[in-house]
Short mmCIF file of C-alpha atoms and ligand atoms in Angstrom, two decimals:
data_model
loop_
_atom_site.label_atom_id
_atom_site.label_comp_id
_atom_site.label_asym_id
_atom_site.label_seq_id
_atom_site.Cartn_x
_atom_site.Cartn_y
_atom_site.Cartn_z
CA UNK A 1 12.15 15.76 24.05
CA UNK A 2 13.75 15.46 20.65
CA UNK A 3 12.64 17.61 17.54
CA UNK A 4 13.28 17.10 13.67
CA UNK A 5 13.37 19.89 11.82
CA UNK A 6 12.61 19.58 7.74
CA UNK A 7 14.18 22.31 5.98
CA UNK A 8 12.49 22.28 2.27
CA UNK A 9 13.09 25.23 -1.16
CA UNK A 10 10.31 27.70 -1.00
CA UNK A 11 7.78 27.86 -3.34
CA UNK A 12 4.36 29.67 -3.74
CA UNK A 13 3.05 27.08 -6.64
CA UNK A 14 0.38 25.52 -4.88
CA UNK A 15 0.45 21.60 -4.65
CA UNK A 16 4.09 21.86 -3.72
CA UNK A 17 4.26 20.98 -0.64
CA UNK A 18 2.18 17.70 -1.30
CA UNK A 19 4.88 15.22 -0.55
CA UNK A 20 6.50 17.37 1.54
CA UNK A 21 3.28 17.84 3.31
CA UNK A 22 3.00 13.44 3.79
CA UNK A 23 6.26 13.29 5.11
CA UNK A 24 5.78 15.61 8.33
CA UNK A 25 1.59 13.88 8.37
CA UNK A 26 3.72 10.47 8.49
CA UNK A 27 6.73 11.24 10.66
CA UNK A 28 3.84 12.98 13.31
CA UNK A 29 2.06 9.65 13.16
CA UNK A 30 4.93 7.40 14.20
CA UNK A 31 7.39 9.39 15.93
CA UNK A 32 4.40 10.15 18.77
CA UNK A 33 6.60 12.57 21.46
CA UNK A 34 8.79 14.07 19.16
CA UNK A 35 8.31 17.15 18.08
CA UNK A 36 8.17 17.87 14.05
CA UNK A 37 8.29 20.73 12.72
CA UNK A 38 9.38 22.04 9.47
CA UNK A 39 10.91 25.31 8.23
CA UNK A 40 13.05 27.32 4.23
CA UNK A 41 16.40 27.88 3.76
CA UNK A 42 16.07 31.43 4.60
CA UNK A 43 13.84 30.65 7.43
CA UNK A 44 16.09 27.94 9.40
CA UNK A 45 18.19 30.28 12.16
CA UNK A 46 15.31 32.05 13.98
CA UNK A 47 12.59 28.87 13.53
CA UNK A 48 15.71 26.61 14.59
CA UNK A 49 16.38 28.67 17.00
CA UNK A 50 12.91 29.04 18.68
CA UNK A 51 13.30 25.61 18.91
CA UNK A 52 16.59 25.16 20.35
CA UNK A 53 14.49 27.31 23.48
CA UNK A 54 11.93 24.98 23.58
CA UNK A 55 11.95 22.49 25.87
CA UNK A 56 13.91 19.74 23.09
CA UNK A 57 16.93 17.41 23.97
CA UNK A 58 18.18 16.81 20.35
CA UNK A 59 17.47 17.96 17.43
CA UNK A 60 17.89 16.54 13.97
CA UNK A 61 17.80 18.57 11.09
CA UNK A 62 17.23 17.23 7.69
CA UNK A 63 17.87 19.25 4.67
CA UNK A 64 15.02 18.07 2.31
CA UNK A 65 17.10 18.66 -0.86
CA UNK A 66 18.54 16.11 -3.01
CA UNK A 67 21.68 17.51 -4.48
CA UNK A 68 24.81 18.23 -2.17
CA UNK A 69 25.34 21.37 -3.00
CA UNK A 70 26.48 24.77 -1.43
CA UNK A 71 23.01 24.79 0.86
CA UNK A 72 24.08 21.72 2.06
CA UNK A 73 27.96 21.56 1.44
CA UNK A 74 28.17 25.80 3.38
CA UNK A 75 24.74 27.37 4.08
CA UNK A 76 23.34 25.35 6.59
CA UNK A 77 26.51 23.83 8.18
CA UNK A 78 27.26 27.52 8.66
CA UNK A 79 24.01 28.41 10.78
CA UNK A 80 24.37 24.31 12.68
CA UNK A 81 27.61 26.23 13.81
CA UNK A 82 26.65 29.09 14.96
CA UNK A 83 23.40 28.09 16.89
CA UNK A 84 25.76 24.59 18.01
CA UNK A 85 27.63 27.66 19.26
CA UNK A 86 25.30 29.28 21.57
CA UNK A 87 22.98 26.20 22.83
CA UNK A 88 26.03 23.81 23.64
CA UNK A 89 23.78 21.76 25.58
CA UNK A 90 21.09 20.72 22.95
CA UNK A 91 23.38 17.88 20.56
CA UNK A 92 21.91 19.54 17.40
CA UNK A 93 22.60 16.37 13.87
CA UNK A 94 22.41 17.43 10.14
CA UNK A 95 21.45 14.84 8.07
CA UNK A 96 22.77 14.54 4.99
CA UNK A 97 21.06 15.80 1.94
CA UNK A 98 17.71 12.92 0.80
CA UNK A 99 20.32 12.26 -2.24
CA UNK A 100 23.04 10.61 -0.42
CA UNK A 101 21.11 8.36 1.86
CA UNK A 102 21.81 4.30 0.77
CA UNK A 103 17.89 4.09 0.45
CA UNK A 104 17.77 7.03 -2.04
CA UNK A 105 18.76 5.08 -5.56
CA UNK A 106 17.35 1.85 -4.65
CA UNK A 107 13.70 3.91 -4.70
CA UNK A 108 14.54 5.60 -7.87
CA UNK A 109 15.76 2.41 -9.59
CA UNK A 110 12.74 1.31 -8.73
CA UNK A 111 10.16 3.91 -9.34
CA UNK A 112 11.64 4.12 -13.20
CA UNK A 113 10.60 0.56 -13.00
CA UNK A 114 7.66 0.95 -11.46
CA UNK A 115 6.92 3.72 -14.09
CA UNK A 116 8.18 1.69 -17.55
CA UNK A 117 5.85 -1.69 -15.62
CA UNK A 118 2.53 0.97 -15.28
CA UNK A 119 3.06 1.54 -19.06
CA UNK A 120 1.91 -1.73 -20.19
CA UNK A 121 -0.71 -2.22 -17.30
CA UNK A 122 -2.08 1.04 -16.84
CA UNK A 123 -3.91 1.11 -13.74
CA UNK A 124 -6.23 3.54 -13.40
CA UNK A 125 -9.22 3.24 -10.78
CA UNK A 126 -10.49 -0.40 -9.38
CA UNK A 127 -13.60 -0.33 -11.17
CA UNK A 128 -11.44 -0.54 -14.59
CA UNK A 129 -8.66 -2.67 -13.53
CA UNK A 130 -11.59 -4.63 -12.48
CA UNK A 131 -13.07 -4.19 -15.39
CA UNK A 132 -10.17 -5.68 -17.92
CA UNK A 133 -11.01 -9.44 -18.96
CA UNK A 134 -7.89 -10.73 -19.14
CA UNK A 135 -5.90 -12.73 -16.48
CA UNK A 136 -1.90 -13.13 -17.40
CA UNK A 137 -0.73 -14.91 -13.59
CA UNK A 138 -0.63 -18.71 -13.73
CA UNK A 139 -1.45 -20.23 -10.59
CA UNK A 140 0.33 -22.91 -9.32
CA UNK A 141 0.84 -24.91 -5.61
CA UNK A 142 4.23 -24.90 -4.68
CA UNK A 143 5.62 -27.07 -2.19
CA UNK A 144 7.67 -25.23 0.33
CA UNK A 145 9.31 -28.40 1.83
CA UNK A 146 12.25 -27.50 3.18
CA UNK A 147 13.10 -24.29 1.27
CA UNK A 148 14.85 -21.06 3.08
CA UNK A 149 12.49 -18.61 3.25
CA UNK A 150 12.53 -14.98 4.03
CA UNK A 151 10.80 -12.99 5.17
CA UNK A 152 11.41 -8.43 5.77
CA UNK A 153 8.69 -6.96 7.98
CA UNK A 154 7.94 -8.43 11.39
CA UNK A 155 4.91 -6.94 11.79
CA UNK A 156 1.00 -7.70 11.35
CA UNK A 157 1.52 -8.56 7.32
CA UNK A 158 4.68 -10.65 7.92
CA UNK A 159 2.96 -12.26 10.79
CA UNK A 160 0.31 -12.90 8.58
CA UNK A 161 2.77 -14.60 5.72
CA UNK A 162 4.36 -15.98 8.87
CA UNK A 163 1.12 -18.35 9.64
CA UNK A 164 0.64 -19.53 6.34
CA UNK A 165 3.95 -19.94 5.93
CA UNK A 166 4.21 -22.45 8.93
CA UNK A 167 2.00 -25.31 7.54
CA UNK A 168 4.07 -25.90 4.79
CA UNK A 169 7.30 -26.98 6.01
CA UNK A 170 9.31 -24.22 4.72
CA UNK A 171 12.24 -22.90 6.76
CA UNK A 172 11.41 -19.26 7.11
CA UNK A 173 13.56 -16.12 8.49
CA UNK A 174 11.96 -13.45 9.84
CA UNK A 175 14.48 -10.22 9.64
CA UNK A 176 13.28 -6.70 11.09
CA UNK A 177 13.79 -4.79 14.42
CA UNK A 178 10.99 -4.73 15.28
CA UNK A 179 9.02 -8.37 15.87
CA UNK A 180 5.89 -8.58 16.70
CA UNK A 181 5.24 -10.68 20.08
CA UNK A 182 3.53 -13.07 19.00
CA UNK A 183 6.18 -14.39 16.39
CA UNK A 184 7.92 -15.92 19.30
CA UNK A 185 4.68 -17.46 20.31
CA UNK A 186 4.49 -19.45 16.66
CA UNK A 187 8.26 -20.19 17.28
CA UNK A 188 7.93 -21.48 21.12
CA UNK A 189 5.81 -24.58 18.99
CA UNK A 190 7.88 -24.20 16.04
CA UNK A 191 11.40 -23.88 17.11
CA UNK A 192 12.91 -25.87 14.17
CA UNK A 193 11.28 -23.83 11.30
CA UNK A 194 11.39 -20.27 12.65
CA UNK A 195 14.52 -17.55 13.76
CA UNK A 196 13.76 -14.97 14.21
CA UNK A 197 16.39 -11.73 13.56
CA UNK A 198 15.23 -8.46 15.28
CA UNK A 199 17.66 -6.44 13.00
CA UNK A 200 17.22 -4.43 9.67
CA UNK A 201 17.08 -6.23 6.74
CA UNK A 202 20.82 -6.79 5.06
CA UNK A 203 21.54 -7.63 1.32
CA UNK A 204 22.94 -11.16 2.92
CA UNK A 205 20.31 -12.03 5.12
CA UNK A 206 19.34 -13.07 1.23
CA UNK A 207 22.23 -15.93 0.80
CA UNK A 208 20.82 -19.43 0.22
CA UNK A 209 17.23 -18.23 0.01
CA UNK A 210 14.82 -20.05 -2.69
CA UNK A 211 11.77 -17.00 -1.61
CA UNK A 212 11.04 -13.45 -0.42
CA UNK A 213 8.46 -11.96 1.25
CA UNK A 214 8.88 -8.13 1.21
CA UNK A 215 6.47 -6.59 4.16
CA UNK A 216 8.39 -3.46 5.54
CA UNK A 217 5.83 -0.09 6.08
CA UNK A 218 9.31 1.88 4.72
CA UNK A 219 9.23 1.99 1.01
CA UNK A 220 13.06 2.24 0.73
CA UNK A 221 13.76 -0.85 1.71
CA UNK A 222 10.84 -2.74 -0.06
CA UNK A 223 12.89 -1.77 -3.05
CA UNK A 224 15.79 -2.06 -2.22
CA UNK A 225 15.21 -5.75 -1.13
CA UNK A 226 13.39 -6.01 -4.07
CA UNK A 227 16.52 -5.39 -6.46
CA UNK A 228 18.77 -6.94 -4.35
CA UNK A 229 16.81 -10.06 -4.74
CA UNK A 230 15.76 -9.53 -8.18
CA UNK A 231 19.98 -9.90 -8.69
CA UNK A 232 19.79 -12.89 -6.74
CA UNK A 233 17.10 -14.50 -9.27
CA UNK A 234 14.94 -15.33 -5.64
CA UNK A 235 11.46 -14.81 -6.37
CA UNK A 236 10.03 -12.20 -4.77
CA UNK A 237 6.29 -11.84 -2.99
CA UNK A 238 5.80 -7.57 -2.55
CA UNK A 239 3.04 -6.89 -0.02
CA UNK A 240 3.22 -3.97 -0.82
CA UNK A 241 3.15 -3.60 -4.41
CA UNK A 242 1.30 -5.95 -6.36
CA UNK A 243 2.89 -4.78 -9.62
CA UNK A 244 6.65 -5.37 -8.67
CA UNK A 245 6.88 -8.98 -7.28
CA UNK A 246 6.95 -12.65 -9.50
CA UNK A 247 3.58 -13.34 -7.41
CA UNK A 248 0.57 -12.88 -5.40
CA UNK A 249 -0.48 -14.79 -2.30
CA UNK A 250 -4.31 -15.03 -2.92
CA UNK A 251 -6.54 -16.12 0.08
CA UNK A 252 -6.70 -19.41 0.35
CA UNK A 253 -9.05 -21.65 2.19
CA UNK A 254 -8.81 -25.68 3.04
CA UNK A 255 -12.10 -27.41 3.60
CA UNK A 256 -11.96 -31.34 5.09
CA UNK A 257 -8.82 -32.82 4.32
CA UNK A 258 -8.12 -32.86 0.61
CA UNK A 259 -10.09 -29.67 -0.85
CA UNK A 260 -7.89 -25.58 -0.60
CA UNK A 261 -10.27 -23.41 -2.47
CA UNK A 262 -8.04 -20.47 -3.55
CA UNK A 263 -9.59 -16.48 -4.16
CA UNK A 264 -7.38 -14.85 -6.55
CA UNK A 265 -8.29 -11.37 -7.34
CA UNK A 266 -4.83 -10.76 -9.10
CA UNK A 267 -3.50 -8.67 -7.00
CA UNK A 268 -6.38 -6.07 -8.08
CA UNK A 269 -8.76 -5.40 -5.09
CA UNK A 270 -7.54 -7.38 -1.81
CA UNK A 271 -10.18 -6.77 0.23
CA UNK A 272 -12.47 -8.74 -2.63
CA UNK A 273 -9.84 -11.46 -1.87
CA UNK A 274 -10.59 -11.24 2.36
CA UNK A 275 -14.62 -10.75 1.25
CA UNK A 276 -15.28 -13.95 -1.16
CA UNK A 277 -12.87 -15.60 1.55
CA UNK A 278 -15.51 -14.98 3.89
CA UNK A 279 -18.73 -15.55 1.92
CA UNK A 280 -17.42 -19.40 0.46
CA UNK A 281 -16.09 -19.89 3.73
CA UNK A 282 -20.24 -19.25 5.63
CA UNK A 283 -22.05 -20.71 2.19
CA UNK A 284 -19.76 -23.30 1.04
CA UNK A 285 -18.26 -25.31 4.34
CA UNK A 286 -20.79 -27.95 4.27
CA UNK A 287 -21.67 -28.48 0.85
CA UNK A 288 -18.07 -28.53 0.29
CA UNK A 289 -18.11 -30.91 3.46
CA UNK A 290 -20.67 -32.99 1.83
CA UNK A 291 -19.05 -33.90 -1.63
CA UNK A 292 -15.54 -34.76 0.53
CA UNK A 293 -17.81 -37.53 1.79
CA UNK A 294 -20.06 -38.28 -1.34
CA UNK A 295 -16.54 -38.36 -3.07
CA UNK A 296 -15.03 -40.96 -0.62
CA UNK A 297 -17.67 -43.49 -0.39
CA UNK A 298 -17.74 -44.08 -4.22
C1 PQ2 B 1 -5.73 -12.62 0.41
C2 PQ2 B 1 -4.56 -12.26 1.36
C3 PQ2 B 1 -3.68 -13.81 1.53
C4 PQ2 B 1 -2.57 -12.73 1.80
O1 PQ2 B 1 -1.78 -11.82 2.47
O2 PQ2 B 1 -1.98 -13.77 2.80
C5 PQ2 B 1 -4.06 -10.99 0.63
N1 PQ2 B 1 -4.63 -9.52 1.19
C6 PQ2 B 1 -5.62 -10.36 2.21
C7 PQ2 B 1 -5.38 -9.18 3.75
C8 PQ2 B 1 -5.86 -8.17 3.53
N2 PQ2 B 1 -5.42 -6.69 2.10
C9 PQ2 B 1 -5.84 -5.86 2.67
C10 PQ2 B 1 -6.81 -5.86 3.46
C11 PQ2 B 1 -7.29 -4.16 4.09
C12 PQ2 B 1 -7.93 -4.24 3.19
C13 PQ2 B 1 -9.32 -4.56 4.14
O3 PQ2 B 1 -9.56 -4.95 5.35
O4 PQ2 B 1 -10.53 -4.38 3.10
C14 PQ2 B 1 -6.93 -7.08 3.82
C15 PQ2 B 1 -7.38 -7.35 5.07
C16 PQ2 B 1 -6.79 -7.66 6.46
O5 PQ2 B 1 -5.30 -7.35 6.17
O6 PQ2 B 1 -7.53 -8.29 7.15
C17 PQ2 B 1 -5.02 -4.67 1.58
C18 PQ2 B 1 -3.94 -4.38 0.55
N3 PQ2 B 1 -3.43 -5.87 0.50
C19 PQ2 B 1 -2.82 -5.44 -0.21
C20 PQ2 B 1 -2.27 -4.15 -0.50
C21 PQ2 B 1 -0.98 -3.97 -1.79
C22 PQ2 B 1 -1.19 -3.35 -2.25
O7 PQ2 B 1 -2.58 -3.54 -3.35
O8 PQ2 B 1 -0.48 -2.30 -2.80
C23 PQ2 B 1 -3.63 -4.21 0.28
C24 PQ2 B 1 -3.32 -1.99 1.03
C25 PQ2 B 1 -3.92 -1.23 -0.39
C26 PQ2 B 1 -5.46 -1.65 -1.13
O9 PQ2 B 1 -7.24 -2.33 0.39
O10 PQ2 B 1 -6.31 -2.34 -1.89
C27 PQ2 B 1 -1.75 -5.99 -0.97
C28 PQ2 B 1 -1.63 -7.63 -1.58
N4 PQ2 B 1 -2.89 -8.64 -0.66
C29 PQ2 B 1 -3.01 -9.87 -1.12
C30 PQ2 B 1 -3.36 -10.83 -0.39
C31 PQ2 B 1 -1.91 -10.04 -2.30
C32 PQ2 B 1 -3.03 -9.94 -3.55
C33 PQ2 B 1 -3.88 -10.91 -3.49
C34 PQ2 B 1 -5.49 -10.46 -4.28
O11 PQ2 B 1 -5.56 -9.67 -4.82
O12 PQ2 B 1 -6.20 -11.93 -4.88
C35 PQ2 B 1 -1.12 -8.49 -2.61
C36 PQ2 B 1 -0.65 -7.74 -3.81
C37 PQ2 B 1 0.55 -9.25 -1.36
C38 PQ2 B 1 0.60 -10.79 -1.82
O13 PQ2 B 1 0.56 -10.98 -2.03
O14 PQ2 B 1 0.66 -10.67 -0.35
C39 PQ2 B 1 -5.47 -11.82 2.41
C40 PQ2 B 1 -6.76 -12.07 3.02
C41 PQ2 B 1 -6.57 -13.16 4.07
C42 PQ2 B 1 -7.74 -13.78 4.79
O15 PQ2 B 1 -7.31 -14.72 4.07
O16 PQ2 B 1 -8.69 -13.62 5.16
N1 NAD B 2 -0.07 -7.53 1.72
C1 NAD B 2 -1.49 -6.75 2.34
O1 NAD B 2 -2.35 -7.69 2.54
C2 NAD B 2 -1.65 -5.48 3.16
C3 NAD B 2 -2.41 -5.32 3.38
C4 NAD B 2 -2.18 -4.07 4.32
C5 NAD B 2 -0.81 -3.15 3.80
N2 NAD B 2 0.41 -3.70 3.30
C6 NAD B 2 1.43 -3.75 2.84
O2 NAD B 2 1.81 -3.93 4.08
C7 NAD B 2 3.58 -3.00 4.72
C8 NAD B 2 4.04 -3.81 6.33
O3 NAD B 2 2.28 -3.55 6.49
P1 NAD B 2 2.56 -3.95 8.65
O4 NAD B 2 1.28 -3.70 8.98
O5 NAD B 2 2.37 -5.14 8.53
O6 NAD B 2 3.03 -2.56 9.31
P2 NAD B 2 3.91 -2.92 10.30
O7 NAD B 2 3.96 -1.25 10.94
O8 NAD B 2 2.83 -3.88 11.58
O9 NAD B 2 5.06 -3.31 10.07
C9 NAD B 2 6.28 -3.22 9.66
C10 NAD B 2 7.46 -3.65 10.10
O10 NAD B 2 8.28 -3.27 8.98
C11 NAD B 2 9.65 -3.66 9.85
N3 NAD B 2 10.90 -2.72 9.59
C12 NAD B 2 10.79 -1.19 8.89
N4 NAD B 2 12.37 -1.31 8.34
C13 NAD B 2 12.69 -2.05 8.17
C14 NAD B 2 14.35 -2.87 8.06
N5 NAD B 2 14.87 -2.14 7.60
N6 NAD B 2 14.83 -4.20 7.63
C15 NAD B 2 13.14 -5.06 8.23
N7 NAD B 2 12.22 -4.87 8.60
C16 NAD B 2 12.13 -3.56 8.17
C17 NAD B 2 9.68 -3.04 11.03
O11 NAD B 2 10.50 -3.28 12.37
C18 NAD B 2 7.71 -3.65 11.18
O12 NAD B 2 8.79 -5.31 11.74
C19 NAD B 2 2.49 -1.98 4.64
O13 NAD B 2 2.73 -0.46 4.71
C20 NAD B 2 1.49 -1.75 3.43
O14 NAD B 2 2.87 -1.57 2.28
C21 NAD B 2 0.16 -5.06 2.34
#
């Protein structure tokens, strides 16, 4: 079994470990079969030794620290070197401090930009978001025929976006390390309109792209794509953060040959948009079909 050991500062203030605990929960959930443990700088040596005595094949150490200072330059490597000598058969990998991760700067910039946006659009509870009367989004129906559209992410949300993009005639590229098998089925039906790239996003994926849909489960990747696209003046839809993108996708229904009805909550309550869509589909279908028939007779 592989193991991850996260090293954090010791702190006794209530609530200090909120973000840290969320990361542990997510690692437990997202990396089943990996032993996830945490320790403090003081307990590192004892805890790491205990872990190495368990049935682990490798240990990855993450210093939950921002700056590459005394702890990450000297204290932690010293313990790692000592224990690697004691347990030479178990590889120990020491990751860089968080501040040196390449996605970190994008995440910080994005967080600050969102905070500035939030100053303009205070978003408290859903109820208060919904009761705000003003809408400053502009509705259009966009022609994407022949345009290059990039979808970053290959999961459930990306799949939904691609399904709605196919009928537009756009050239769709999907890039993600994990691509849902259903994409292959879609590609088999539409070989010329879908390209699948099974690897992590790279900034060059944005070359000649008209519009990008950001749909990964990695906030740091989403922030990087958003920043890269903005620098290239590419239109952005961020499925994970409606305040970040240039546009949102409403729920769309087609009735008969000519009628399209879209429902939007301006990003504020997407699940309400879905509910309304279901209501409209069940309650309006017959009436709309009749209206279209009558219109054709006129
Ligand atoms: C309309 C539809 C079109 C489409 O996705 O193409 C759409 N969401 C749909 C479904 C859906 N969305 C969610 C669930 C699970 C909950 C549930 O099941 O109840 C389901 C249901 C499911 O997945 O089945 C939750 C959700 N949605 C967003 C977030 C992130 C966030 O808010 O940060 C979260 C998580 C937080 C939360 O729960 O709030 C974000 C967005 N979702 C949008 C559109 C945009 C805003 C549109 C608007 O407000 O008008 C925006 C901003 C992104 C964008 O522009 O794409 C599609 C209808 C499908 C259909 O056609 O039937
Ligand atoms: N718009 C919506 O309606 C809506 C609804 C629910 C959730 N969301 C948001 O959408 C996100 C994605 O949801 P999902 O259900 O599709 O998740 P998922 O776990 O099914 O898919 C995540 C995808 O991101 C990809 N990914 C990870 N790192 C990547 C990288 N470096 N480059 C490219 N791709 C990378 C993965 O390979 C995977 O294909 C959620 O995290 C959530 O924030 C949006």
